[in-house]
CSV table of C-alpha atoms and ligand atoms in Angstrom, one decimal:
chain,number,residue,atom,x,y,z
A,1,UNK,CA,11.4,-16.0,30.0
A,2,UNK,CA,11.0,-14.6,26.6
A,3,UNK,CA,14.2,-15.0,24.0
A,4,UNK,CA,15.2,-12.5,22.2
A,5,UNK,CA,17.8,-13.1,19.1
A,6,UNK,CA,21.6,-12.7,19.3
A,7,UNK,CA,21.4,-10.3,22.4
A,8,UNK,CA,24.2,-9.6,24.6
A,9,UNK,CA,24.0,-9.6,28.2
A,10,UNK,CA,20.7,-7.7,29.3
A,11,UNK,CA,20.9,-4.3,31.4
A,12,UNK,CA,18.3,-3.7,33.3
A,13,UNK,CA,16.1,-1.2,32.2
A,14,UNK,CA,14.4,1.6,34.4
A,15,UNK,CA,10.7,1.8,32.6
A,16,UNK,CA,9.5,5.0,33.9
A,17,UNK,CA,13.1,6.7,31.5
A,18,UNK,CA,12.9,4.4,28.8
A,19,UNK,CA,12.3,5.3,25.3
A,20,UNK,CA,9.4,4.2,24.1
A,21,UNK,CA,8.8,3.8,20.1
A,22,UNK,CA,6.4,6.1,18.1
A,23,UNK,CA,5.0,3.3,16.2
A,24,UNK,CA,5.1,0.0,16.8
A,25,UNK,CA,4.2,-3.1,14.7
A,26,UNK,CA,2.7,-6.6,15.6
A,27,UNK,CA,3.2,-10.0,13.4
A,28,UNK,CA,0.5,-11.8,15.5
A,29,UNK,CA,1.7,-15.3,14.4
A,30,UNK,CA,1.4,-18.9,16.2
A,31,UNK,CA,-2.3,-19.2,16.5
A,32,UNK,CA,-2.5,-22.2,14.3
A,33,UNK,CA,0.4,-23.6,16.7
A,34,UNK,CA,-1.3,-22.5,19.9
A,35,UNK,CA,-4.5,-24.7,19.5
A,36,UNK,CA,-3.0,-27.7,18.2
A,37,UNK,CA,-0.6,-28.1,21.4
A,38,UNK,CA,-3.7,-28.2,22.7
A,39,UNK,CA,-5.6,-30.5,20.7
A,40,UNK,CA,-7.9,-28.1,19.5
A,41,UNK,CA,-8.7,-27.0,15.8
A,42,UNK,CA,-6.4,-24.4,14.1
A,43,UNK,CA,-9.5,-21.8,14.1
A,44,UNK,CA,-9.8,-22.2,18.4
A,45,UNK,CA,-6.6,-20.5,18.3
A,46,UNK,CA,-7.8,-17.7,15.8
A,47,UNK,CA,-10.1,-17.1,18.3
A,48,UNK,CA,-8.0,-16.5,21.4
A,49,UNK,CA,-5.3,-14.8,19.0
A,50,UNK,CA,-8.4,-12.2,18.2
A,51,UNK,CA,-9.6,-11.5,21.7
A,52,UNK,CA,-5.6,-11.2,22.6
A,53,UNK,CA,-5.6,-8.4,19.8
A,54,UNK,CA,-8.2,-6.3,21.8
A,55,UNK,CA,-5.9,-6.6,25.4
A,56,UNK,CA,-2.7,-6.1,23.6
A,57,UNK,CA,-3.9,-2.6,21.7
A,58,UNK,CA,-5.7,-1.6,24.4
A,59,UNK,CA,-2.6,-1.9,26.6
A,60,UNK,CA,-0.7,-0.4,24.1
A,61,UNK,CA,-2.9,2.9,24.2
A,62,UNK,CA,-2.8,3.2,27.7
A,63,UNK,CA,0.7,3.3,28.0
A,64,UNK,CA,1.3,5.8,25.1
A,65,UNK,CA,2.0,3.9,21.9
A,66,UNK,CA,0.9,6.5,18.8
A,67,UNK,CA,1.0,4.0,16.3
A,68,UNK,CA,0.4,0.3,16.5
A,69,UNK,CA,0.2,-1.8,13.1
A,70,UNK,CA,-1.2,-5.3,13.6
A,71,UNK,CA,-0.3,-8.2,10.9
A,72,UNK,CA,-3.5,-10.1,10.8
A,73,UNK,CA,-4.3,-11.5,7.3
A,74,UNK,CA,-1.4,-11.6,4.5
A,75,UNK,CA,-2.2,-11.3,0.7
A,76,UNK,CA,-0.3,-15.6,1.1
A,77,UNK,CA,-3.0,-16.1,3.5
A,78,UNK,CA,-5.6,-17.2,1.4
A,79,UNK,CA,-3.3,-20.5,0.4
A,80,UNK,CA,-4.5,-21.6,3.6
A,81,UNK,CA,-7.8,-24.9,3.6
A,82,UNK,CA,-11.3,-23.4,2.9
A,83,UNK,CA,-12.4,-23.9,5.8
A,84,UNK,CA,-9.8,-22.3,8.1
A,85,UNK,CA,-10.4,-19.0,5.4
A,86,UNK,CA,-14.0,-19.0,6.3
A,87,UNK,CA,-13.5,-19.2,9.6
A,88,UNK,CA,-10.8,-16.4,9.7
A,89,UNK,CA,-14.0,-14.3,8.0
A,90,UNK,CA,-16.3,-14.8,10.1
A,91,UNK,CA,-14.4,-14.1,13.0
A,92,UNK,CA,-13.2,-10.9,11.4
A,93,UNK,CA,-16.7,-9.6,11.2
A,94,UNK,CA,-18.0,-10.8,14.4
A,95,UNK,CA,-15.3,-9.4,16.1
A,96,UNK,CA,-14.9,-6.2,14.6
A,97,UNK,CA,-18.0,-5.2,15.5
A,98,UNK,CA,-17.3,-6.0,19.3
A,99,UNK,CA,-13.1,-5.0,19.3
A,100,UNK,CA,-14.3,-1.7,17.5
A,101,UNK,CA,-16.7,-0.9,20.3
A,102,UNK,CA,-13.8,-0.7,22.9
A,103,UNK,CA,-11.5,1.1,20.5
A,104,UNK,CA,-14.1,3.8,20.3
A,105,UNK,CA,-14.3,4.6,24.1
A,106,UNK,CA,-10.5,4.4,24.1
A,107,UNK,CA,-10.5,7.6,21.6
A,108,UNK,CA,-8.1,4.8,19.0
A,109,UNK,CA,-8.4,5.9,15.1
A,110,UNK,CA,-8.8,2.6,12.9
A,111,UNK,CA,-7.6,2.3,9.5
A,112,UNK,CA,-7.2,-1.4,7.4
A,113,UNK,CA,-4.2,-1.2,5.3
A,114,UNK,CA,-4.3,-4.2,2.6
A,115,UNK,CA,-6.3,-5.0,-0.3
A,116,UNK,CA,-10.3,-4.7,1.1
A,117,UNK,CA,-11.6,-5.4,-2.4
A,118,UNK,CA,-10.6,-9.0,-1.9
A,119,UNK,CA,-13.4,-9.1,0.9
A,120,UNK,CA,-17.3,-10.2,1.2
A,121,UNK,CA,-19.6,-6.7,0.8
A,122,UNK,CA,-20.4,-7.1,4.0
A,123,UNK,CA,-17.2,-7.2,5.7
A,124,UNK,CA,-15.7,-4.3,3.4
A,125,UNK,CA,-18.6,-2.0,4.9
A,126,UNK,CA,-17.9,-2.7,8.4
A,127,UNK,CA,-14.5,-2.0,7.7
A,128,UNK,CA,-15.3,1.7,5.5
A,129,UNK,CA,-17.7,2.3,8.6
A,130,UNK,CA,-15.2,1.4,11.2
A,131,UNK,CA,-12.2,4.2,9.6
A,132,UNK,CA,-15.2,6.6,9.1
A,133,UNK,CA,-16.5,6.8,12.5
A,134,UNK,CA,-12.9,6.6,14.2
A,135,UNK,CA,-11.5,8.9,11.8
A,136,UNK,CA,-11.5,11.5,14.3
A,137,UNK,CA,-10.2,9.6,16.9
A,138,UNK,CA,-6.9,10.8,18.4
A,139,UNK,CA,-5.0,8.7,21.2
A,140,UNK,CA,-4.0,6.4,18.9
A,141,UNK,CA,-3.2,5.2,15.3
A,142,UNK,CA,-4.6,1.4,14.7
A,143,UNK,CA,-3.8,-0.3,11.4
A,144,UNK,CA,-5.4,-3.3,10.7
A,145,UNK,CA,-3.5,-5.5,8.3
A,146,UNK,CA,-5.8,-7.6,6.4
A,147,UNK,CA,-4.7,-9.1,2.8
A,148,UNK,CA,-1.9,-6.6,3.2
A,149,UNK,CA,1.2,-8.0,1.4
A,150,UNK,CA,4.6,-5.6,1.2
A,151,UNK,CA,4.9,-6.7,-2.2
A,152,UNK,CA,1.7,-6.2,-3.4
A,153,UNK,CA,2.0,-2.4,-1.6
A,154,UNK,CA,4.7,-1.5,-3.9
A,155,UNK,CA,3.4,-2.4,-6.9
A,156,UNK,CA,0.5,-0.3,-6.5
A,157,UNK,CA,2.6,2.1,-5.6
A,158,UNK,CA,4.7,1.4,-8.5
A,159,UNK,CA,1.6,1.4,-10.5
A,160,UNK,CA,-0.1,4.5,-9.3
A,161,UNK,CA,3.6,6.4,-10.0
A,162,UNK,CA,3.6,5.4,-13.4
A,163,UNK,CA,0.0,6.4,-14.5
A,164,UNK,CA,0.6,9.6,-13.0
A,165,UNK,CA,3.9,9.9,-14.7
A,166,UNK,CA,2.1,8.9,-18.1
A,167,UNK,CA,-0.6,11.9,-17.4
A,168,UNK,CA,2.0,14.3,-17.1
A,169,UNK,CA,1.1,15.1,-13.4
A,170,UNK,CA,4.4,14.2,-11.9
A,171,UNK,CA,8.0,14.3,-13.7
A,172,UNK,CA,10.2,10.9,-13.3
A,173,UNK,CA,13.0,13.3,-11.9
A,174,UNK,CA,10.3,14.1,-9.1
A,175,UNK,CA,9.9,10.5,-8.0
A,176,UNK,CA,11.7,10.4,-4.4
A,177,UNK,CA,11.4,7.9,-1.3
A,178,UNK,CA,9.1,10.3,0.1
A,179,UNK,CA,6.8,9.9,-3.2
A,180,UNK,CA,7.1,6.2,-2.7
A,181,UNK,CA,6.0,6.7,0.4
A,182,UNK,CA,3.0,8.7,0.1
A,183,UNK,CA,1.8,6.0,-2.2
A,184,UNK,CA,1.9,3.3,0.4
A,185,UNK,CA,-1.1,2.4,2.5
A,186,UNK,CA,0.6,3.9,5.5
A,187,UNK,CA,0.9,7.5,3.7
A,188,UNK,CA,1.3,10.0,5.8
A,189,UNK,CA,2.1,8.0,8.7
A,190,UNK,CA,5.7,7.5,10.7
A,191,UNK,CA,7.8,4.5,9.9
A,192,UNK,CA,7.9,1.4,12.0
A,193,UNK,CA,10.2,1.5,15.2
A,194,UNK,CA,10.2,-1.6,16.3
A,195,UNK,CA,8.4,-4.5,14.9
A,196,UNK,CA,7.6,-7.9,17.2
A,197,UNK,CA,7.0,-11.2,16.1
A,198,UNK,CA,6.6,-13.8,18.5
A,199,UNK,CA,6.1,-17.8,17.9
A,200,UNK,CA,9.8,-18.6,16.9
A,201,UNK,CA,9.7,-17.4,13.0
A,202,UNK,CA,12.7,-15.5,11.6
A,203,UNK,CA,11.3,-13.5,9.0
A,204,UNK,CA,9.0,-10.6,8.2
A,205,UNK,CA,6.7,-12.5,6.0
A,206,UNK,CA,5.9,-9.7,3.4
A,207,UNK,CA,4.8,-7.5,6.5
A,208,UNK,CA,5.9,-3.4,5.9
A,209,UNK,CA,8.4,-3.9,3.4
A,210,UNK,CA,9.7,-0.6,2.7
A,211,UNK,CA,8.4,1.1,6.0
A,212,UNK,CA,10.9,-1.3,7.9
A,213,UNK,CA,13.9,0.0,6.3
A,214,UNK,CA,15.6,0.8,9.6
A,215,UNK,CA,12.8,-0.7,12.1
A,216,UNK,CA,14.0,-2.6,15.2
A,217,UNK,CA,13.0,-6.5,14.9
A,218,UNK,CA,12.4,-8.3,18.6
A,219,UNK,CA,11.6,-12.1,17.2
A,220,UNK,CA,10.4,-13.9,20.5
A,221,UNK,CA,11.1,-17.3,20.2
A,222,UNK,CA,8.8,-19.2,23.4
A,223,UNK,CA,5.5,-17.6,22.7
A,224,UNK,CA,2.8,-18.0,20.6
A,225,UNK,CA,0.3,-15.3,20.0
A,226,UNK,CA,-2.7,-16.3,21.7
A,227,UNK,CA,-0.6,-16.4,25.2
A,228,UNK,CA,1.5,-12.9,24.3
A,229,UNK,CA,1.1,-11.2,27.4
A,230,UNK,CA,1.7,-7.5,28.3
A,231,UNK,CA,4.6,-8.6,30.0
A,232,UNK,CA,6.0,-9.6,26.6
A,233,UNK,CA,5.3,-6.5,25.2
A,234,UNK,CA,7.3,-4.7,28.1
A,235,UNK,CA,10.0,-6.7,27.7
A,236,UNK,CA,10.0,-5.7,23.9
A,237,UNK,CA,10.0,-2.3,25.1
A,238,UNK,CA,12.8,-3.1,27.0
A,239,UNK,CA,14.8,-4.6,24.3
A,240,UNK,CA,13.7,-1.5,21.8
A,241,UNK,CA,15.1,1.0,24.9
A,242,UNK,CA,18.7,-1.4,24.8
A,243,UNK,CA,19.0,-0.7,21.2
A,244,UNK,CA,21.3,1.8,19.7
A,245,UNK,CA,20.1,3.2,16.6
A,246,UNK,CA,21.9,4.7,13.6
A,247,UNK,CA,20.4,4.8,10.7
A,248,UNK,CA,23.7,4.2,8.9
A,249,UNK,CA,25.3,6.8,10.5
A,250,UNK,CA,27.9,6.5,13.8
B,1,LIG,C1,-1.3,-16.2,12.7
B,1,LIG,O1,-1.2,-17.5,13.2
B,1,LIG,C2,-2.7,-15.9,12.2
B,1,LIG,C3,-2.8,-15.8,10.7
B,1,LIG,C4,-1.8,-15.9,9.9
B,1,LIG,C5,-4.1,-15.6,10.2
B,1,LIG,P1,-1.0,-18.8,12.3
B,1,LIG,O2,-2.3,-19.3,11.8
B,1,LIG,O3,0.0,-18.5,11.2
B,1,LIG,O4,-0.4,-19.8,13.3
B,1,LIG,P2,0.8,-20.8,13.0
B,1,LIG,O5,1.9,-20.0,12.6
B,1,LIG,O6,0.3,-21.8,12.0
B,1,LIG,O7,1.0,-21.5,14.4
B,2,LIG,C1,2.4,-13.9,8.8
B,2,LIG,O1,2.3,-15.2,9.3
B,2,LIG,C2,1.0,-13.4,8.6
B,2,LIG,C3,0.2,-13.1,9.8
B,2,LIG,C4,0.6,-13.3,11.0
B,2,LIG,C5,-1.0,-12.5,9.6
B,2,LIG,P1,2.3,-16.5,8.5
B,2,LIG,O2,2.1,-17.6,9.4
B,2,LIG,O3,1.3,-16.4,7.4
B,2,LIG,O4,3.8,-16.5,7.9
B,2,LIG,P2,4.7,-17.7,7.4
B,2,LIG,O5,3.9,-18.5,6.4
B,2,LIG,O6,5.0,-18.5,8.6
B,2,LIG,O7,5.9,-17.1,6.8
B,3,LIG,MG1,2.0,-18.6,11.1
């Protein structure tokens, strides 16, 4: 059974009443782990993480999720050996072109949030092509993570606010969360609800910053990415529906 941190004891939750969350986000980590249980090179698990990616957003558009953001690359990422960076490129190319194939039946809008300028020509026009011919796709809201760093968000954002301040198009006195916000890669889009990280790591790892302000965090602590079921994912649901949110107030 999958862990989930500091819980109390569980109730039981009836699925066809529970609350399910707007948007949902995904830190798809333990790949790396996953193929060396198995003896296998780090990339082998990059490659079953990837096809897990296509079940698991799938799955989430069937059952209703409006917004799912995936945590696939990090702007710390590229730290990583050569040769498990090339591979991580290569598999994002050949896959897009397959995943993006389903996710056009399933009527799912894709957008990358993250820095594309870091990536080879080739890759960065799959990826313009990919948001242009989903961009009127309406079941579902995919974001794409790919040398996305929280950090490095907000200092564009940060950035972006100042030169407009310095050319007189927006006063300092008008600079509000909601300005920060519509200056973040997600503009325009609902905060995070709940965010899910399996594979046993505590900690958000740069992922949605400010978006997760008041997000729900399910860390699942016996599963590594490549075997996250849709089982796990209920159960996250599950834990989401348990939680009592205030939002700082009672
Ligand atoms: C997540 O799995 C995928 C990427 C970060 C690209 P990892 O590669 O981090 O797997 P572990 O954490 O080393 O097991
Ligand atoms: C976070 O995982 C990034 C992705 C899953 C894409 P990492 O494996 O890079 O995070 P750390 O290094 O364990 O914090
Ligand atoms: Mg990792």
């Amino acid at each position: 059974m999958t862990a989930v941190l500091f819980t109390k004891k569980k109730t039981k939750i009836d699925r066809s009443q529970r609350v399910l969350p707007v948007h949902v986000g995904i830190i798809m980590d333990g790949n790396g782990r996953w193929a060396k249980k198995r003896g296998l090179p780090r990339q082998a698990g990059h490659q079953v993480g990837a096809s897990n990616f296509r079940k698991i957003t799938r799955y989430c558009q069937r059952i209703g999720i409006k917004y799912l953001t995936v945590y696939a690359f990090s702007t710390e990422n590229w730290k990583r050996p050569k040769e498990e960076v090339e591979a991580l490129m290569n598999l994002f190319y050949d896959y897009l072109v397959e995943a993006l194939r389903d996710f056009r039946e399933d009527n799912i809008r894709v957008t990358f949030i993250g820095d594309m300028s870091a990536f080879s020509p080739k890759l960065q026009e799959l990826m313009v092509e990919t948001m242009e011919l989903s961009a009127d796709k309406t079941s579902m809201q995919l974001n794409i993570a790919m040398n996305y760093g929280g950090r490095d968000e907000l200092l564009r954002a940060v950035k972006a606010i100042s030169n407009e301040v310095a050319a007189g198009a927006l006063q300092e006195s008008d600079i509000t969360a909601e300005v920060v916000s519509d200056h973040l890669y997600t503009a325009g889009q609902p905060d995070p609800d709940l965010i899910i990280r399996p594979s046993g790591e505590y900690r958000t790892s740069n992922f949605l910053l400010w978006q997760s302000a008041y997000a729900e965090y399910v860390f699942m602590d016996d599963i590594l990415w490549p075997d996250f079921s849709t089982e796990n994912l209920e159960e996250a649901l599950d834990e989401y529906a348990r939680r009592h949110r205030r939002f700082g107030g009672v």
